[in-house]
Amino acid sequence: AQSVTQLDSQVPVFEEAPVELRCNYSSSVSVYLFWYVQYPNQGLQLLLKYLSGSTLVESINGFEAEFNKSQTSFHLRKPSVHISDTAEYFCAVSETGGSYIPTFGRGTSLIVHP
Amino acid sequence: DTGVSQNPRHKITKRGQNVTFRCDPISEHNRLYWYRQTLGQGPEFLTYFQNEAQLEKSRLLSDRFSAERPKGSFSTLEIQRTEQGDSAMYLCASSQRVGGGSDTQYFGPGTRLTVL
């Protein structure tokens, strides 16, 4: 069975600073990986996903994540954050084959200070 | 495309009462998922439908929980004899699954249940 560990429950940063949100997964088979973002009082929105091909995936708002199979990681990065990036970020993994139901991590709260 | 909608957004009930939540998926989506999210946790899978068929249920879904998706459109999640431990955010998501492989889930805003 798959599992996800988000190592940081909260990450405070100053505006325009770089940030990395860490995600490690465990699975015995090939996986798909996702990052979702949840703004206050809203539902989860897909930020980016890795299905196959290039291990570096990017979102439209400047985030990127790199699939590292040897380290079983899928860390999320942004070179310069904005106040509006303040939100909860969830990493998720689903195993290829079967129902593809994702397992979510506990979430990391990104808090951007002015 | 108005996105996934859920009603009500908030529900406060007394222990032992029954509650029902509704989810309206994106109209062309054939899959519909229910998740539960408690404070400080990520969403936990409860059940999902492909069209009107309920294909998988989590062990979290006790016999007090029942979900339906008549005609493969909207879905309802009912909790009977609510307990304080049922207090959580209940999330619905939908997706369009074509063939094999992963599909992108689109989430609704959730229904927050408080059991007193």
mmCIF file of C-alpha atoms in Angstrom:
data_model
loop_
_atom_site.group_PDB
_atom_site.id
_atom_site.type_symbol
_atom_site.label_atom_id
_atom_site.label_comp_id
_atom_site.label_asym_id
_atom_site.label_seq_id
_atom_site.Cartn_x
_atom_site.Cartn_y
_atom_site.Cartn_z
ATOM 1 C CA ALA A 1 0.000 0.000 0.000
ATOM 2 C CA GLN A 2 1.151 3.519 -0.725
ATOM 3 C CA SER A 3 1.836 6.223 1.850
ATOM 4 C CA VAL A 4 2.921 9.850 1.848
ATOM 5 C CA THR A 5 4.967 11.802 4.369
ATOM 6 C CA GLN A 6 5.034 15.562 4.387
ATOM 7 C CA LEU A 7 7.895 16.349 6.685
ATOM 8 C CA ASP A 8 6.899 19.887 7.636
ATOM 9 C CA SER A 9 3.508 20.794 9.064
ATOM 10 C CA GLN A 10 4.209 24.508 8.747
ATOM 11 C CA VAL A 11 6.689 26.526 6.677
ATOM 12 C CA PRO A 12 6.934 30.271 7.349
ATOM 13 C CA VAL A 13 8.802 32.375 4.804
ATOM 14 C CA PHE A 14 9.136 36.011 3.847
ATOM 15 C CA GLU A 15 7.727 37.324 0.597
ATOM 16 C CA GLU A 16 10.053 36.952 -2.411
ATOM 17 C CA ALA A 17 12.091 34.258 -0.634
ATOM 18 C CA PRO A 18 12.466 30.776 -2.123
ATOM 19 C CA VAL A 19 10.590 27.870 -0.580
ATOM 20 C CA GLU A 20 10.683 24.079 -0.657
ATOM 21 C CA LEU A 21 7.879 21.881 0.668
ATOM 22 C CA ARG A 22 9.042 18.338 1.182
ATOM 23 C CA CYS A 23 7.185 15.164 0.248
ATOM 24 C CA ASN A 24 8.327 11.565 0.448
ATOM 25 C CA TYR A 25 6.301 8.565 -0.576
ATOM 26 C CA SER A 26 6.375 4.815 -0.127
ATOM 27 C CA SER A 27 5.119 2.313 -2.676
ATOM 28 C CA SER A 28 6.072 -1.084 -4.031
ATOM 29 C CA VAL A 29 4.966 -0.250 -7.578
ATOM 30 C CA SER A 30 5.161 2.627 -10.007
ATOM 31 C CA VAL A 31 3.338 5.760 -8.906
ATOM 32 C CA TYR A 32 1.703 8.948 -10.011
ATOM 33 C CA LEU A 33 2.384 11.989 -7.850
ATOM 34 C CA PHE A 34 0.369 15.147 -7.244
ATOM 35 C CA TRP A 35 0.500 18.423 -5.389
ATOM 36 C CA TYR A 36 -2.788 20.064 -4.435
ATOM 37 C CA VAL A 37 -3.291 23.517 -2.913
ATOM 38 C CA GLN A 38 -6.128 24.498 -0.599
ATOM 39 C CA TYR A 39 -6.783 28.183 0.009
ATOM 40 C CA PRO A 40 -8.813 29.159 3.084
ATOM 41 C CA ASN A 41 -12.475 28.143 2.825
ATOM 42 C CA GLN A 42 -11.979 26.593 -0.611
ATOM 43 C CA GLY A 43 -11.697 23.099 -2.024
ATOM 44 C CA LEU A 44 -8.459 21.471 -3.120
ATOM 45 C CA GLN A 45 -7.079 22.494 -6.485
ATOM 46 C CA LEU A 46 -4.572 20.495 -8.484
ATOM 47 C CA LEU A 47 -1.293 22.392 -8.656
ATOM 48 C CA LEU A 48 0.795 19.951 -10.692
ATOM 49 C CA LYS A 49 1.221 16.246 -11.334
ATOM 50 C CA TYR A 50 3.789 13.728 -12.439
ATOM 51 C CA LEU A 51 2.491 10.837 -14.526
ATOM 52 C CA SER A 52 5.458 9.894 -16.693
ATOM 53 C CA GLY A 53 8.183 11.392 -18.842
ATOM 54 C CA SER A 54 10.152 14.401 -17.634
ATOM 55 C CA THR A 55 10.788 14.223 -13.917
ATOM 56 C CA LEU A 56 10.478 18.015 -13.561
ATOM 57 C CA VAL A 57 6.933 19.309 -13.714
ATOM 58 C CA GLU A 58 5.784 22.899 -13.504
ATOM 59 C CA SER A 59 2.606 24.757 -12.640
ATOM 60 C CA ILE A 60 1.278 27.906 -14.265
ATOM 61 C CA ASN A 61 1.976 30.030 -11.179
ATOM 62 C CA GLY A 62 5.685 29.371 -10.828
ATOM 63 C CA PHE A 63 5.786 26.222 -8.694
ATOM 64 C CA GLU A 64 7.765 23.187 -9.800
ATOM 65 C CA ALA A 65 8.324 19.699 -8.438
ATOM 66 C CA GLU A 66 10.850 17.036 -9.301
ATOM 67 C CA PHE A 67 10.213 13.310 -9.136
ATOM 68 C CA ASN A 68 13.224 11.566 -7.623
ATOM 69 C CA LYS A 69 12.693 7.821 -7.800
ATOM 70 C CA SER A 70 15.863 6.854 -5.932
ATOM 71 C CA GLN A 71 14.973 9.107 -3.003
ATOM 72 C CA THR A 72 11.214 8.467 -3.350
ATOM 73 C CA SER A 73 10.601 12.188 -3.160
ATOM 74 C CA PHE A 74 8.492 14.794 -4.937
ATOM 75 C CA HIS A 75 9.455 18.097 -3.319
ATOM 76 C CA LEU A 76 7.650 21.286 -4.322
ATOM 77 C CA ARG A 77 9.668 24.445 -4.927
ATOM 78 C CA LYS A 78 9.151 28.057 -5.853
ATOM 79 C CA PRO A 79 12.027 30.509 -6.327
ATOM 80 C CA SER A 80 10.110 33.564 -5.085
ATOM 81 C CA VAL A 81 6.856 33.379 -3.133
ATOM 82 C CA HIS A 82 4.039 35.897 -2.895
ATOM 83 C CA ILE A 83 1.637 36.672 -0.079
ATOM 84 C CA SER A 84 -1.086 35.055 -2.185
ATOM 85 C CA ASP A 85 0.738 31.697 -2.016
ATOM 86 C CA THR A 86 -0.274 31.381 1.638
ATOM 87 C CA ALA A 87 -2.287 28.166 1.721
ATOM 88 C CA GLU A 88 -2.252 24.499 2.695
ATOM 89 C CA TYR A 89 -0.365 22.241 0.305
ATOM 90 C CA PHE A 90 -1.035 18.516 0.019
ATOM 91 C CA CYS A 91 1.134 15.913 -1.638
ATOM 92 C CA ALA A 92 -0.632 12.798 -2.940
ATOM 93 C CA VAL A 93 0.397 9.487 -4.504
ATOM 94 C CA SER A 94 -1.532 6.886 -6.423
ATOM 95 C CA GLU A 95 -0.275 3.537 -7.611
ATOM 96 C CA THR A 96 -0.393 2.654 -11.274
ATOM 97 C CA GLY A 97 -2.878 -0.086 -12.016
ATOM 98 C CA GLY A 98 -5.956 -0.685 -9.889
ATOM 99 C CA SER A 99 -8.317 2.137 -9.039
ATOM 100 C CA TYR A 100 -5.709 4.947 -8.910
ATOM 101 C CA ILE A 101 -7.277 6.317 -5.720
ATOM 102 C CA PRO A 102 -4.787 8.844 -4.296
ATOM 103 C CA THR A 103 -3.423 8.788 -0.765
ATOM 104 C CA PHE A 104 -2.836 12.251 0.640
ATOM 105 C CA GLY A 105 -0.221 13.522 3.041
ATOM 106 C CA ARG A 106 -1.140 15.521 6.149
ATOM 107 C CA GLY A 107 -0.462 18.810 4.437
ATOM 108 C CA THR A 108 2.030 21.646 4.858
ATOM 109 C CA SER A 109 0.838 25.097 5.766
ATOM 110 C CA LEU A 110 2.826 27.682 3.807
ATOM 111 C CA ILE A 111 2.709 31.056 5.546
ATOM 112 C CA VAL A 112 4.174 33.960 3.595
ATOM 113 C CA HIS A 113 5.010 37.047 5.634
ATOM 114 C CA PRO A 114 5.393 40.545 4.144
ATOM 115 C CA ASP B 1 -18.714 24.361 -16.278
ATOM 116 C CA THR B 2 -19.541 25.585 -12.800
ATOM 117 C CA GLY B 3 -17.264 23.184 -10.970
ATOM 118 C CA VAL B 4 -18.151 20.720 -8.243
ATOM 119 C CA SER B 5 -20.738 21.997 -5.799
ATOM 120 C CA GLN B 6 -21.643 20.683 -2.360
ATOM 121 C CA ASN B 7 -24.594 21.420 -0.128
ATOM 122 C CA PRO B 8 -24.912 22.378 2.598
ATOM 123 C CA ARG B 9 -21.584 24.079 3.237
ATOM 124 C CA HIS B 10 -22.036 23.765 6.986
ATOM 125 C CA LYS B 11 -24.131 21.414 9.083
ATOM 126 C CA ILE B 12 -24.472 21.378 12.853
ATOM 127 C CA THR B 13 -26.354 18.470 14.333
ATOM 128 C CA LYS B 14 -26.876 16.713 17.626
ATOM 129 C CA ARG B 15 -25.423 13.330 18.346
ATOM 130 C CA GLY B 16 -27.711 10.567 17.180
ATOM 131 C CA GLN B 17 -29.335 12.526 14.366
ATOM 132 C CA ASN B 18 -29.093 11.576 10.694
ATOM 133 C CA VAL B 19 -27.558 13.935 8.162
ATOM 134 C CA THR B 20 -27.401 13.912 4.373
ATOM 135 C CA PHE B 21 -24.981 15.796 2.135
ATOM 136 C CA ARG B 22 -25.258 16.378 -1.574
ATOM 137 C CA CYS B 23 -22.580 16.661 -4.236
ATOM 138 C CA ASP B 24 -23.133 17.861 -7.803
ATOM 139 C CA PRO B 25 -20.140 16.929 -9.969
ATOM 140 C CA ILE B 26 -18.941 18.568 -13.152
ATOM 141 C CA SER B 27 -21.606 17.514 -15.620
ATOM 142 C CA GLU B 28 -19.584 15.354 -18.020
ATOM 143 C CA HIS B 29 -17.563 13.584 -15.324
ATOM 144 C CA ASN B 30 -18.189 9.870 -14.884
ATOM 145 C CA ARG B 31 -16.356 9.418 -11.579
ATOM 146 C CA LEU B 32 -17.359 10.827 -8.229
ATOM 147 C CA TYR B 33 -15.385 10.489 -4.985
ATOM 148 C CA TRP B 34 -16.109 11.176 -1.327
ATOM 149 C CA TYR B 35 -13.365 12.009 1.161
ATOM 150 C CA ARG B 36 -13.257 12.986 4.818
ATOM 151 C CA GLN B 37 -10.815 15.561 6.102
ATOM 152 C CA THR B 38 -10.187 16.231 9.791
ATOM 153 C CA LEU B 39 -8.170 19.081 11.247
ATOM 154 C CA GLY B 40 -4.497 18.771 10.507
ATOM 155 C CA GLN B 41 -4.938 15.841 8.159
ATOM 156 C CA GLY B 42 -5.154 15.327 4.450
ATOM 157 C CA PRO B 43 -8.274 13.998 2.779
ATOM 158 C CA GLU B 44 -9.031 10.336 3.503
ATOM 159 C CA PHE B 45 -10.796 8.305 0.845
ATOM 160 C CA LEU B 46 -14.295 7.052 1.696
ATOM 161 C CA THR B 47 -15.852 5.757 -1.512
ATOM 162 C CA TYR B 48 -16.174 6.351 -5.221
ATOM 163 C CA PHE B 49 -18.615 5.819 -8.073
ATOM 164 C CA GLN B 50 -18.115 5.258 -11.750
ATOM 165 C CA ASN B 51 -21.379 6.413 -13.250
ATOM 166 C CA GLU B 52 -24.013 4.970 -10.901
ATOM 167 C CA ALA B 53 -21.941 2.008 -9.702
ATOM 168 C CA GLN B 54 -20.231 2.226 -6.325
ATOM 169 C CA LEU B 55 -16.905 0.541 -7.048
ATOM 170 C CA GLU B 56 -14.909 0.829 -3.848
ATOM 171 C CA LYS B 57 -15.496 1.598 -0.190
ATOM 172 C CA SER B 58 -12.900 2.367 2.441
ATOM 173 C CA ARG B 59 -12.897 0.609 5.796
ATOM 174 C CA LEU B 60 -13.491 4.107 7.189
ATOM 175 C CA LEU B 61 -17.008 3.879 5.787
ATOM 176 C CA SER B 62 -18.821 2.195 8.668
ATOM 177 C CA ASP B 63 -22.322 0.743 8.311
ATOM 178 C CA ARG B 64 -23.721 4.077 9.514
ATOM 179 C CA PHE B 65 -22.522 5.664 6.278
ATOM 180 C CA SER B 66 -24.233 5.169 2.940
ATOM 181 C CA ALA B 67 -23.655 6.829 -0.390
ATOM 182 C CA GLU B 68 -25.706 6.807 -3.556
ATOM 183 C CA ARG B 69 -25.379 8.173 -7.051
ATOM 184 C CA PRO B 70 -28.708 7.590 -8.772
ATOM 185 C CA LYS B 71 -28.576 7.945 -12.551
ATOM 186 C CA GLY B 72 -24.872 8.662 -12.400
ATOM 187 C CA SER B 73 -25.336 12.370 -11.754
ATOM 188 C CA PHE B 74 -25.397 13.924 -8.275
ATOM 189 C CA SER B 75 -24.481 11.923 -5.207
ATOM 190 C CA THR B 76 -25.635 11.887 -1.599
ATOM 191 C CA LEU B 77 -23.732 10.819 1.494
ATOM 192 C CA GLU B 78 -25.847 9.936 4.506
ATOM 193 C CA ILE B 79 -24.611 9.430 8.036
ATOM 194 C CA GLN B 80 -27.026 7.761 10.406
ATOM 195 C CA ARG B 81 -26.912 8.085 14.196
ATOM 196 C CA THR B 82 -24.121 10.652 14.063
ATOM 197 C CA GLU B 83 -21.329 10.548 16.623
ATOM 198 C CA GLN B 84 -18.988 13.310 17.730
ATOM 199 C CA GLY B 85 -16.165 11.524 15.933
ATOM 200 C CA ASP B 86 -17.980 12.135 12.649
ATOM 201 C CA SER B 87 -17.226 15.851 12.916
ATOM 202 C CA ALA B 88 -15.091 16.645 9.891
ATOM 203 C CA MET B 89 -15.052 18.251 6.475
ATOM 204 C CA TYR B 90 -16.626 15.979 3.858
ATOM 205 C CA LEU B 91 -15.167 16.554 0.404
ATOM 206 C CA CYS B 92 -16.514 15.507 -2.941
ATOM 207 C CA ALA B 93 -14.469 15.296 -6.117
ATOM 208 C CA SER B 94 -15.248 14.326 -9.686
ATOM 209 C CA SER B 95 -13.209 13.297 -12.683
ATOM 210 C CA GLN B 96 -13.545 12.066 -16.239
ATOM 211 C CA ARG B 97 -11.886 8.679 -16.505
ATOM 212 C CA VAL B 98 -11.184 7.540 -20.052
ATOM 213 C CA GLY B 99 -9.383 4.237 -20.461
ATOM 214 C CA GLY B 100 -6.537 3.379 -18.133
ATOM 215 C CA GLY B 101 -4.229 5.675 -16.235
ATOM 216 C CA SER B 102 -4.726 8.407 -13.716
ATOM 217 C CA ASP B 103 -7.405 11.060 -13.963
ATOM 218 C CA THR B 104 -7.472 14.573 -12.553
ATOM 219 C CA GLN B 105 -9.890 15.033 -9.677
ATOM 220 C CA TYR B 106 -11.696 18.335 -9.218
ATOM 221 C CA PHE B 107 -12.769 19.037 -5.658
ATOM 222 C CA GLY B 108 -15.801 20.801 -4.281
ATOM 223 C CA PRO B 109 -15.606 23.268 -1.368
ATOM 224 C CA GLY B 110 -16.706 20.646 1.148
ATOM 225 C CA THR B 111 -19.397 20.301 3.778
ATOM 226 C CA ARG B 112 -18.259 20.954 7.333
ATOM 227 C CA LEU B 113 -20.112 18.741 9.802
ATOM 228 C CA THR B 114 -20.163 19.524 13.509
ATOM 229 C CA VAL B 115 -21.758 16.953 15.795
ATOM 230 C CA LEU B 116 -22.608 18.316 19.243
#
